[in-house]
mmCIF file of C-alpha atoms and ligand atoms in Angstrom:
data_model
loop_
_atom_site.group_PDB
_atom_site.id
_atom_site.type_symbol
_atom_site.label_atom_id
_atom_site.label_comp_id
_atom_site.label_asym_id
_atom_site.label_seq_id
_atom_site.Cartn_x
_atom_site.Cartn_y
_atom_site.Cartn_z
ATOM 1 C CA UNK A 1 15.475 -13.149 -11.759
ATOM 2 C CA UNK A 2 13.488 -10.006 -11.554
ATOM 3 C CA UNK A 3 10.415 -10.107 -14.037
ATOM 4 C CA UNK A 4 10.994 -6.703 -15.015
ATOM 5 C CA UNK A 5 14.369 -7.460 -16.512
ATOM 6 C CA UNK A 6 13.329 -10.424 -18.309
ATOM 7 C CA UNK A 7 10.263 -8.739 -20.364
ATOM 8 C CA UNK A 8 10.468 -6.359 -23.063
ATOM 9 C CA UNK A 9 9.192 -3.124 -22.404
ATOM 10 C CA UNK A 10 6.768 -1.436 -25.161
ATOM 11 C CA UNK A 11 4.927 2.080 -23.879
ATOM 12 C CA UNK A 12 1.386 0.841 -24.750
ATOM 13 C CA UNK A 13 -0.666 -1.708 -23.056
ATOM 14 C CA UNK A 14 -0.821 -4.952 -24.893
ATOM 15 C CA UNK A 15 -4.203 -5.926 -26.086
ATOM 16 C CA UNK A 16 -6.521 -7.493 -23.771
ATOM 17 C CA UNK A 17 -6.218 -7.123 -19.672
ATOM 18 C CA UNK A 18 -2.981 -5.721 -18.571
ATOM 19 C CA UNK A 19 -0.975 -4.310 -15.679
ATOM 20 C CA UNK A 20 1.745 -1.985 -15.494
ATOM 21 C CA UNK A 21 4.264 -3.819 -13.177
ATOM 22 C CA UNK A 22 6.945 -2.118 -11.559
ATOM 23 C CA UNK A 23 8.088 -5.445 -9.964
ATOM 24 C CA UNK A 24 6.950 -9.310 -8.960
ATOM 25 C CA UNK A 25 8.857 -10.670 -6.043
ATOM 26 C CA UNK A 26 8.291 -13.334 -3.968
ATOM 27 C CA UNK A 27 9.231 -12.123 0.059
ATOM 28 C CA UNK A 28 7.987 -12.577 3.611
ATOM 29 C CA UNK A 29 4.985 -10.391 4.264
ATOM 30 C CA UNK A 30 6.413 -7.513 5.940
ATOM 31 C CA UNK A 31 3.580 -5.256 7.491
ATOM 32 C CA UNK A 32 0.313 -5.638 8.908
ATOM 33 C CA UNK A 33 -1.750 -8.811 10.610
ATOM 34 C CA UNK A 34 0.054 -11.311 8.281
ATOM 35 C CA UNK A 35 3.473 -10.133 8.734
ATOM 36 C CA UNK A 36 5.762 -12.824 8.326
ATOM 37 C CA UNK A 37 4.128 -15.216 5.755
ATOM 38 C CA UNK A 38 5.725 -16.129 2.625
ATOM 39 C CA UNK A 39 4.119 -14.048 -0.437
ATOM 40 C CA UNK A 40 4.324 -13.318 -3.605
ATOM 41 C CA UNK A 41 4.195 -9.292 -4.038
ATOM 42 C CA UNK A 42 2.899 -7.747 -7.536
ATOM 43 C CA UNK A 43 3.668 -4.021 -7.640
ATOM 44 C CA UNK A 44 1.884 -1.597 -10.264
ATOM 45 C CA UNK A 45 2.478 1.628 -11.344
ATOM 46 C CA UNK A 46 0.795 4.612 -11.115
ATOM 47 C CA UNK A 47 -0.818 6.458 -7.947
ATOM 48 C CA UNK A 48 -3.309 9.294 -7.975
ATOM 49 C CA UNK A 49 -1.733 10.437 -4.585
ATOM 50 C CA UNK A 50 1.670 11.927 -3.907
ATOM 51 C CA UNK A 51 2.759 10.638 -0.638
ATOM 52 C CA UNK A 52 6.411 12.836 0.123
ATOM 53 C CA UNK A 53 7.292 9.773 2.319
ATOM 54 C CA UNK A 54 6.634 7.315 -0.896
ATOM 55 C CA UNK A 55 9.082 4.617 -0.225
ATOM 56 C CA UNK A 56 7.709 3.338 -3.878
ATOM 57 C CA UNK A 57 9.004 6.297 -5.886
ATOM 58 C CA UNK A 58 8.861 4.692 -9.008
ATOM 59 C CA UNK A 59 5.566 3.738 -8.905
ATOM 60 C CA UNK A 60 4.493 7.191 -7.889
ATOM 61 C CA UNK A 61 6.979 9.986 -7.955
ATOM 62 C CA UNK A 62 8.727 8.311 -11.095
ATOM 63 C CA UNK A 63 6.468 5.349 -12.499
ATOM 64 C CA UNK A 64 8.295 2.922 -14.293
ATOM 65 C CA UNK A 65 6.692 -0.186 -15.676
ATOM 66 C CA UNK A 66 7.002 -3.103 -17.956
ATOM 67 C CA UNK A 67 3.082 -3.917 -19.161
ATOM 68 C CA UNK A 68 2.413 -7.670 -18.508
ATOM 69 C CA UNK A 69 -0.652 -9.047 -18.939
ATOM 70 C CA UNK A 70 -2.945 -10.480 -16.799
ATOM 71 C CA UNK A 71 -2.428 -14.211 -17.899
ATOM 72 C CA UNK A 72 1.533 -13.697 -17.648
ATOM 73 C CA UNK A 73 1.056 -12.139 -14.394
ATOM 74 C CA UNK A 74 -0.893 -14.964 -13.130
ATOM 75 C CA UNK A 75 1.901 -17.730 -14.573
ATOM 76 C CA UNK A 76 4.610 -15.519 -12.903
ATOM 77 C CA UNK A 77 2.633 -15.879 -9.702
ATOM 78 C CA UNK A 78 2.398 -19.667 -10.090
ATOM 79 C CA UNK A 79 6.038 -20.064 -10.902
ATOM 80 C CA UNK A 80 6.439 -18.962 -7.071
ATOM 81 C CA UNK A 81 6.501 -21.123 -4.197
ATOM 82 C CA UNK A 82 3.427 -19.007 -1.813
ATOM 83 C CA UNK A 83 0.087 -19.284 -1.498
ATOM 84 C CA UNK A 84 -0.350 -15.958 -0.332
ATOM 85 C CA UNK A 85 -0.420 -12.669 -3.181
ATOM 86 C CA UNK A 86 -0.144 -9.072 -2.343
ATOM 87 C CA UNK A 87 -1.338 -6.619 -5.015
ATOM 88 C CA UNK A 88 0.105 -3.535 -4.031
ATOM 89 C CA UNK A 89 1.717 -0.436 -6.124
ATOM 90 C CA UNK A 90 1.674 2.447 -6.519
ATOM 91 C CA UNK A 91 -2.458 2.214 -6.337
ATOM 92 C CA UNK A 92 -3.847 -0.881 -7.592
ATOM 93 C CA UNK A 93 -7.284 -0.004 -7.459
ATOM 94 C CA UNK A 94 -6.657 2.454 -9.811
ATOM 95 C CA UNK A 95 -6.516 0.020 -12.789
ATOM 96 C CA UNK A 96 -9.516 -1.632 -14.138
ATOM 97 C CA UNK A 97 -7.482 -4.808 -14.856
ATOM 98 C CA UNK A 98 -6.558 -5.131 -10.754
ATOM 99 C CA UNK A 99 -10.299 -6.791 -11.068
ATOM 100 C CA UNK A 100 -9.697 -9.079 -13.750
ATOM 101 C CA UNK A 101 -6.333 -10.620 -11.879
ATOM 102 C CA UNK A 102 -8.187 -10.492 -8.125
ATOM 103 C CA UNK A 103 -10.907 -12.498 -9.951
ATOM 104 C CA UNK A 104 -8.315 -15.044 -11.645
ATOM 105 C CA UNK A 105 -6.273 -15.132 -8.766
ATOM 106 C CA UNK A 106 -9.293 -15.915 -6.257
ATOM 107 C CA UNK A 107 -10.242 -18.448 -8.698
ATOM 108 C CA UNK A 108 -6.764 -20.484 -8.344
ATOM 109 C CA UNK A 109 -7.570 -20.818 -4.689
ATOM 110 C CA UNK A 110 -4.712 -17.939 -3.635
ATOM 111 C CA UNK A 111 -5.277 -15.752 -0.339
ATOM 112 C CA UNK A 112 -4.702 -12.304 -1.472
ATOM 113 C CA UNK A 113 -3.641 -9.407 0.398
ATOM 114 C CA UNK A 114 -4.722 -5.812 -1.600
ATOM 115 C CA UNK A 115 -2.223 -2.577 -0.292
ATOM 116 C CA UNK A 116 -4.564 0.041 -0.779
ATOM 117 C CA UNK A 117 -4.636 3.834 -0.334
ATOM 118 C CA UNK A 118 -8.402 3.618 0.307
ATOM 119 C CA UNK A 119 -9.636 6.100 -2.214
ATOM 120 C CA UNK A 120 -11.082 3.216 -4.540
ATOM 121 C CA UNK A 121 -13.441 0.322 -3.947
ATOM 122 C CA UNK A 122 -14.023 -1.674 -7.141
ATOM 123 C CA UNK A 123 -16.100 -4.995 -6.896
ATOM 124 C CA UNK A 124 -13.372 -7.463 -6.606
ATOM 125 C CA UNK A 125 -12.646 -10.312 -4.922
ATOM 126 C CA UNK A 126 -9.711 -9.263 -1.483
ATOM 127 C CA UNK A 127 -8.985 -11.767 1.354
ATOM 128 C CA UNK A 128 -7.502 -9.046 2.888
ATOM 129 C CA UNK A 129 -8.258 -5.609 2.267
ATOM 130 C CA UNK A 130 -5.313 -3.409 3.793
ATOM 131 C CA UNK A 131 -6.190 -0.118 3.263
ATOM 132 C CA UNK A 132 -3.861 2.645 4.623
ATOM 133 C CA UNK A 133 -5.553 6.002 4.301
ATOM 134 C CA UNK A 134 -2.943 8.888 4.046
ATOM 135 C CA UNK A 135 -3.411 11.769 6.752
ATOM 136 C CA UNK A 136 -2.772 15.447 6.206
ATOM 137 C CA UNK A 137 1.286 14.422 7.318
ATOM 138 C CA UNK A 138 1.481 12.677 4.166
ATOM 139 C CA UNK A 139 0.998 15.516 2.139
ATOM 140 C CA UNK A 140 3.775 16.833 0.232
ATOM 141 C CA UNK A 141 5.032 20.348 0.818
ATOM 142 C CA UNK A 142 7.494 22.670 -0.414
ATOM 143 C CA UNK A 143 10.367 21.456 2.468
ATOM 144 C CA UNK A 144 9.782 17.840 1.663
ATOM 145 C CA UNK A 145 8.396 16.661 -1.875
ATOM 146 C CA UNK A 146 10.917 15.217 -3.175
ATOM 147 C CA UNK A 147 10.364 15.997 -6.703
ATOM 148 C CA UNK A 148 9.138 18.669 -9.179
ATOM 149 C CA UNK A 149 7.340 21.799 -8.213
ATOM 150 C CA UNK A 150 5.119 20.632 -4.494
ATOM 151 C CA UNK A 151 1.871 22.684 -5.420
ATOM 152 C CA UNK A 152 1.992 20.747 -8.454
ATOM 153 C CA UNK A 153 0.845 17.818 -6.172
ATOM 154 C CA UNK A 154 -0.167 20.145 -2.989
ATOM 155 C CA UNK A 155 -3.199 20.215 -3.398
ATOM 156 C CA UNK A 156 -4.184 17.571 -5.687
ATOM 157 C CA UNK A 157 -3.224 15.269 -2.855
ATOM 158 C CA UNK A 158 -4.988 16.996 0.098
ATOM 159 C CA UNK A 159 -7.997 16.512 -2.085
ATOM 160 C CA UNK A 160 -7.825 13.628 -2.998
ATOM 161 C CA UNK A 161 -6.370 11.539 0.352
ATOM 162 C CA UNK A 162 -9.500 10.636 1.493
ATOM 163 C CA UNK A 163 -12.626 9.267 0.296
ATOM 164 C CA UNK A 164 -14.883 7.752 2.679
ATOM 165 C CA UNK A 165 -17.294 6.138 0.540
ATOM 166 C CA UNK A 166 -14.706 4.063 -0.498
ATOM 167 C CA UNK A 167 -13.016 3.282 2.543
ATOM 168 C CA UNK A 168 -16.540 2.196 3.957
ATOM 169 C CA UNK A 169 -17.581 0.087 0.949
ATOM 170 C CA UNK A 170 -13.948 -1.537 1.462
ATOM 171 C CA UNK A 171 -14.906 -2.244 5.147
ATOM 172 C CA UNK A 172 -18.377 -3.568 4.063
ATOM 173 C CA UNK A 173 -17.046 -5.838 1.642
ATOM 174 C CA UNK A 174 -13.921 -7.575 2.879
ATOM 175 C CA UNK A 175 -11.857 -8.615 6.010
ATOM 176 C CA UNK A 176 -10.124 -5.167 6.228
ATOM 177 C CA UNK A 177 -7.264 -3.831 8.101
ATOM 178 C CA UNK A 178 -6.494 0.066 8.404
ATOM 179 C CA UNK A 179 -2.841 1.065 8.706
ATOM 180 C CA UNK A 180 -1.523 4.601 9.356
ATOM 181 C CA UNK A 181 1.744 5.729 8.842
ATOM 182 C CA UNK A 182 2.551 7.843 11.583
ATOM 183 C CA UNK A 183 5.463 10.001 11.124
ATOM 184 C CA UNK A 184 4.216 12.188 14.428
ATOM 185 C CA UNK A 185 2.510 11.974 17.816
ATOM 186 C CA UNK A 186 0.140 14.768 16.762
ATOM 187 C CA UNK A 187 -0.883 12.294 13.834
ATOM 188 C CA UNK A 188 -3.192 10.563 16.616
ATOM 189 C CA UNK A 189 -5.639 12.981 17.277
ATOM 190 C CA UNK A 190 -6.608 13.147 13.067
ATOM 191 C CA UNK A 191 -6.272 9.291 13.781
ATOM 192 C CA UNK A 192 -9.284 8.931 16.660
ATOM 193 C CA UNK A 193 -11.234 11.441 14.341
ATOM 194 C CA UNK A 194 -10.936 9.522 11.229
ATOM 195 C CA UNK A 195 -11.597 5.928 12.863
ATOM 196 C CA UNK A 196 -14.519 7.383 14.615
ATOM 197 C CA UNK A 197 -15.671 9.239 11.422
ATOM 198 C CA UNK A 198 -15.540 5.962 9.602
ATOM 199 C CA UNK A 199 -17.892 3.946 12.341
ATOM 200 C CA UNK A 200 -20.341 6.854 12.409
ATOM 201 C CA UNK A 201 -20.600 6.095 8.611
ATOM 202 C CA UNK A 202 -20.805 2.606 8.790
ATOM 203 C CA UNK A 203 -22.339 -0.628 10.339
ATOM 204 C CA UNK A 204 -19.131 -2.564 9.216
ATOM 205 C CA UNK A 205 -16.992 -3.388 12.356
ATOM 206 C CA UNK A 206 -13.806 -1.981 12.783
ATOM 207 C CA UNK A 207 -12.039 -2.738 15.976
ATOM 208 C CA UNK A 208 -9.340 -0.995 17.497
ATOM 209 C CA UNK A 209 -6.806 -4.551 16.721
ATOM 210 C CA UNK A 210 -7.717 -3.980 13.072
ATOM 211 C CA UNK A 211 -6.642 -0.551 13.191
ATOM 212 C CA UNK A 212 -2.857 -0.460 12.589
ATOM 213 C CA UNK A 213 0.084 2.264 13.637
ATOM 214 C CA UNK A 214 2.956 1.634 11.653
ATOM 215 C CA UNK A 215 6.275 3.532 11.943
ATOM 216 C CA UNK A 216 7.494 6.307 8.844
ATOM 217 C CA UNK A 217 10.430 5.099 7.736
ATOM 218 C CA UNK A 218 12.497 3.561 4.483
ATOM 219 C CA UNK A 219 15.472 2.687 5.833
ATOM 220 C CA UNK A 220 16.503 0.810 9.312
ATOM 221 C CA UNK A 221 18.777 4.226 9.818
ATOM 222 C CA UNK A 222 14.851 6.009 9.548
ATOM 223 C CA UNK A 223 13.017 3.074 11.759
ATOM 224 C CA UNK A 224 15.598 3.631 14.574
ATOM 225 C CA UNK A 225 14.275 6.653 15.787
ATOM 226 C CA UNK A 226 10.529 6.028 15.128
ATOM 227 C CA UNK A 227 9.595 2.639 15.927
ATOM 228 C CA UNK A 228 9.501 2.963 19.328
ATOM 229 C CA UNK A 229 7.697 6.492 19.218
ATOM 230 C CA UNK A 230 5.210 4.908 17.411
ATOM 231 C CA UNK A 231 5.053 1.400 19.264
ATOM 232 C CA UNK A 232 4.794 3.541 22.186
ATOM 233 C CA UNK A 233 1.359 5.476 21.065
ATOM 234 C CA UNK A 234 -0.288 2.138 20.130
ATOM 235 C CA UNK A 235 0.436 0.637 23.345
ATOM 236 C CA UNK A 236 -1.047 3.893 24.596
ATOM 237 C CA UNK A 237 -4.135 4.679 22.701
ATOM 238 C CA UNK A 238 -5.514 0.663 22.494
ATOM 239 C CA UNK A 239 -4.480 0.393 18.473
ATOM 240 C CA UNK A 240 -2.048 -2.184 16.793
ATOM 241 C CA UNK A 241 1.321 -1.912 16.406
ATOM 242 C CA UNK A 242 2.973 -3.579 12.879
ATOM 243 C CA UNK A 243 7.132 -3.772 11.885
ATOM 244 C CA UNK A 244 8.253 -3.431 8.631
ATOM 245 C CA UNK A 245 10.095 -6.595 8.745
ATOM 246 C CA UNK A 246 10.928 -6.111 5.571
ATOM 247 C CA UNK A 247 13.234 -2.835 6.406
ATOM 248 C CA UNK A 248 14.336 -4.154 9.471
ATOM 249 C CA UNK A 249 15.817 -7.734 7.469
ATOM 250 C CA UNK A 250 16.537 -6.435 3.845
ATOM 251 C CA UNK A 251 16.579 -2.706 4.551
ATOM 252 C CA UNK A 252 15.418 -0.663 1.702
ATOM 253 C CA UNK A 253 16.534 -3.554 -1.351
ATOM 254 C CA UNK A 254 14.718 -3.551 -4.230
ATOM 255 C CA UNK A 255 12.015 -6.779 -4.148
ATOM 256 C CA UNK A 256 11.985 -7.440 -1.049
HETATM 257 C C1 SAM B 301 3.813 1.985 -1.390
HETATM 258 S S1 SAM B 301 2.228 1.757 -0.679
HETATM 259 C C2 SAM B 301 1.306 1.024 -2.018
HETATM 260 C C3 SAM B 301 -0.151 0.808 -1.721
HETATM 261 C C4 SAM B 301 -1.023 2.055 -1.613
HETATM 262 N N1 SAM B 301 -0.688 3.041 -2.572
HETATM 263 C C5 SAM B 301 -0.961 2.617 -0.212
HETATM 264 O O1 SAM B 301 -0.369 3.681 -0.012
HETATM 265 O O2 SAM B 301 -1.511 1.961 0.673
HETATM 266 C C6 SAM B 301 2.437 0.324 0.402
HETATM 267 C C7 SAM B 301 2.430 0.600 1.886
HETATM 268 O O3 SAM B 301 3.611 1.301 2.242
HETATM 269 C C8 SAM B 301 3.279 2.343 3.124
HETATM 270 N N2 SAM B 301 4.373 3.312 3.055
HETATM 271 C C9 SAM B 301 4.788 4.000 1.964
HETATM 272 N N3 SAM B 301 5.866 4.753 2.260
HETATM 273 C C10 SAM B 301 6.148 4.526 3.566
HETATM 274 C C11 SAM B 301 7.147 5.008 4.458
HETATM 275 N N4 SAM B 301 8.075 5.898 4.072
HETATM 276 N N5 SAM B 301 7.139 4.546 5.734
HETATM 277 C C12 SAM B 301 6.192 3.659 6.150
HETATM 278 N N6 SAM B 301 5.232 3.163 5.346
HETATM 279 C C13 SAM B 301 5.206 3.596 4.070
HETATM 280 C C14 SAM B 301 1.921 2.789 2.632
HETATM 281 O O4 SAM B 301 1.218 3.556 3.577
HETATM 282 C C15 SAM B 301 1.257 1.460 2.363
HETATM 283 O O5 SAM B 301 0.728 0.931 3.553
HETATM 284 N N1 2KA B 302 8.122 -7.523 2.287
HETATM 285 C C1 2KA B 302 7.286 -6.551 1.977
HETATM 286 N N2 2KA B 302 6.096 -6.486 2.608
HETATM 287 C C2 2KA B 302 5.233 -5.519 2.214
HETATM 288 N N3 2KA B 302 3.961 -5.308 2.653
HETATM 289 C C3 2KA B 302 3.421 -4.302 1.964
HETATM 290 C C4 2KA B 302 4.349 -3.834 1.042
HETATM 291 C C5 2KA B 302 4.032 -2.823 0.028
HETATM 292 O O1 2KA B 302 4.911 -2.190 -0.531
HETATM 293 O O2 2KA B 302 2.830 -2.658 -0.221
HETATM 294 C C6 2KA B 302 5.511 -4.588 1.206
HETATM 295 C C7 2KA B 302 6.803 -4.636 0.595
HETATM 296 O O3 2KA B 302 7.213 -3.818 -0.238
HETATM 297 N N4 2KA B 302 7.624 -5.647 1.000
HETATM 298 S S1 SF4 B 303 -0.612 6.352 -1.894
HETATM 299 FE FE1 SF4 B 303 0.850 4.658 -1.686
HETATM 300 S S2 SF4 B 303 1.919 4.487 -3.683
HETATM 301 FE FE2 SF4 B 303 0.762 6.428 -3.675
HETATM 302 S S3 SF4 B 303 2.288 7.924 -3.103
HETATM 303 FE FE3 SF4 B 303 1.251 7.277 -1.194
HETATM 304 S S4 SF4 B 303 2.449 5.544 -0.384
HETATM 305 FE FE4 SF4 B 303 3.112 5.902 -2.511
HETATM 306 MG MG1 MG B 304 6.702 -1.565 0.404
#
């Protein structure tokens, strides 16, 4: 049963730490270097960015949310069979209480796996930091936002996409992984730039297996004619490819 359809739904925050959770799911991990382990995913609400490829619209374009707090996220979490948690959103760094549940949930002995856009770096505890910084393709224009007025979000989003003081204190501080979504071949040159950007600004390693290509795409119908574009240009420029297993098994199903 769905968590979100079991709770009640007031608009405030209740007292103490709190998230706003768009949904809590347990799944296989579906991108990235632990694709394919059983996990339970937590999914907030909110974003400062405006991806127009968002396959979380209601987290960004269209947040909806029931607040849970942190103690009833963490018994949700332990009602689940994995040992593995993915904090993901929407951006979970954005919310102070993120900390508070990475520190309870490191405390219960849980590997956890943080889906990041990169732009924050709070001190928290992260097994795996997978940080997916958004290129200038991500950016939502006039032909594709897919809500409300684009310059709205425009440039909000081009300003905000990247922050590399974050992204290096991320790499500096946890195992890390960087995934791109690449929704064209052009998207590799701003890809070599950026990596090389971020090891000119840090003594943190980052080798080319941690850095990630992953295909655009939130339906199989969409994956068909980019996975193998994309699987191509990793096997061509030295970087790792990662599925979305999760699109190719479930296709675009809510909680999975
Ligand atoms: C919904 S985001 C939430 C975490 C964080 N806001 C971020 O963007 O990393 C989770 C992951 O899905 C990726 N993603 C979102 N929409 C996608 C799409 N249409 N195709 C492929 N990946 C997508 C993001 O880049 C990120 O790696
Ligand atoms: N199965 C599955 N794996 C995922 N890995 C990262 C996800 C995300 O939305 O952050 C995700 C997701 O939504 N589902
Ligand atoms: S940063 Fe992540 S959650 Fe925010 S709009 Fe982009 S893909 Fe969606
Ligand atoms: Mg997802």
């Amino acid at each position: 049963m769905p968590v979100t359809s079991t709770v009640e739904r007031p608009g405030d925050a209740p007292d103490g730490p709190a998230l706003p959770v768009n949904e809590l799911f347990a799944s296989l991990q579906g991108e990235g270097k632990l694709a394919g382990v059983p996990s339970t995913f937590v999914r907030t609400s909110g974003c400062n960015l405006r991806c127009w490829f968002c396959d979380s619209y209601h987290t960004s374009w269209e947040p909806t949310h029931a607040w849970l707090s942190v103690d009833r996220i963490v018994e949700e979490v332990a009602a689940r069979d994995p040992t593995h948690v993915v904090l993901t959103g929407g951006e979970p760094l954005l919310h102070d209480a993120s900390t508070t549940l990475l520190e309870r949930l490191a405390a219960e002995g849980y590997h956890v796996t943080v889906e990041t856009n990169g732009t924050f770096a709070p001190d928290a505890p992260m097994d795996l930091a997978s940080v997916s910084p958004k290129l200038s393709t991500s950016t939502p224009r006039t032909e594709n936002a897919p809500k409300g007025d684009p310059g709205e979000w425009e440039a909000r989003h081009e300003a905000r996409r990247i922050d590399f003081a974050a992204l290096t204190t991320l790499l500096e501080r946890h195992e890390a992984q960087l995934k791109f979504v690449v929704t064209d071949p052009d998207d590799m040159a701003e890809i070599d730039a950026l990596v090389a950007d971020v090891r000119e600004r840090t003594d943190a390693d980052l080798n080319d297996h941690d850095v990630l290509l992953m295909p655009e795409g939130q339906t199989r119908e969409e994956l068909e004619s980019t996975r193998n574009v994309v699987a191509d240009l990793a096997a061509e420029y030295g970087y790792r490819y990662t599925p979305r297993l999760h699109v190719d098994l479930w296709n675009d199903a809510p909680e999975t």
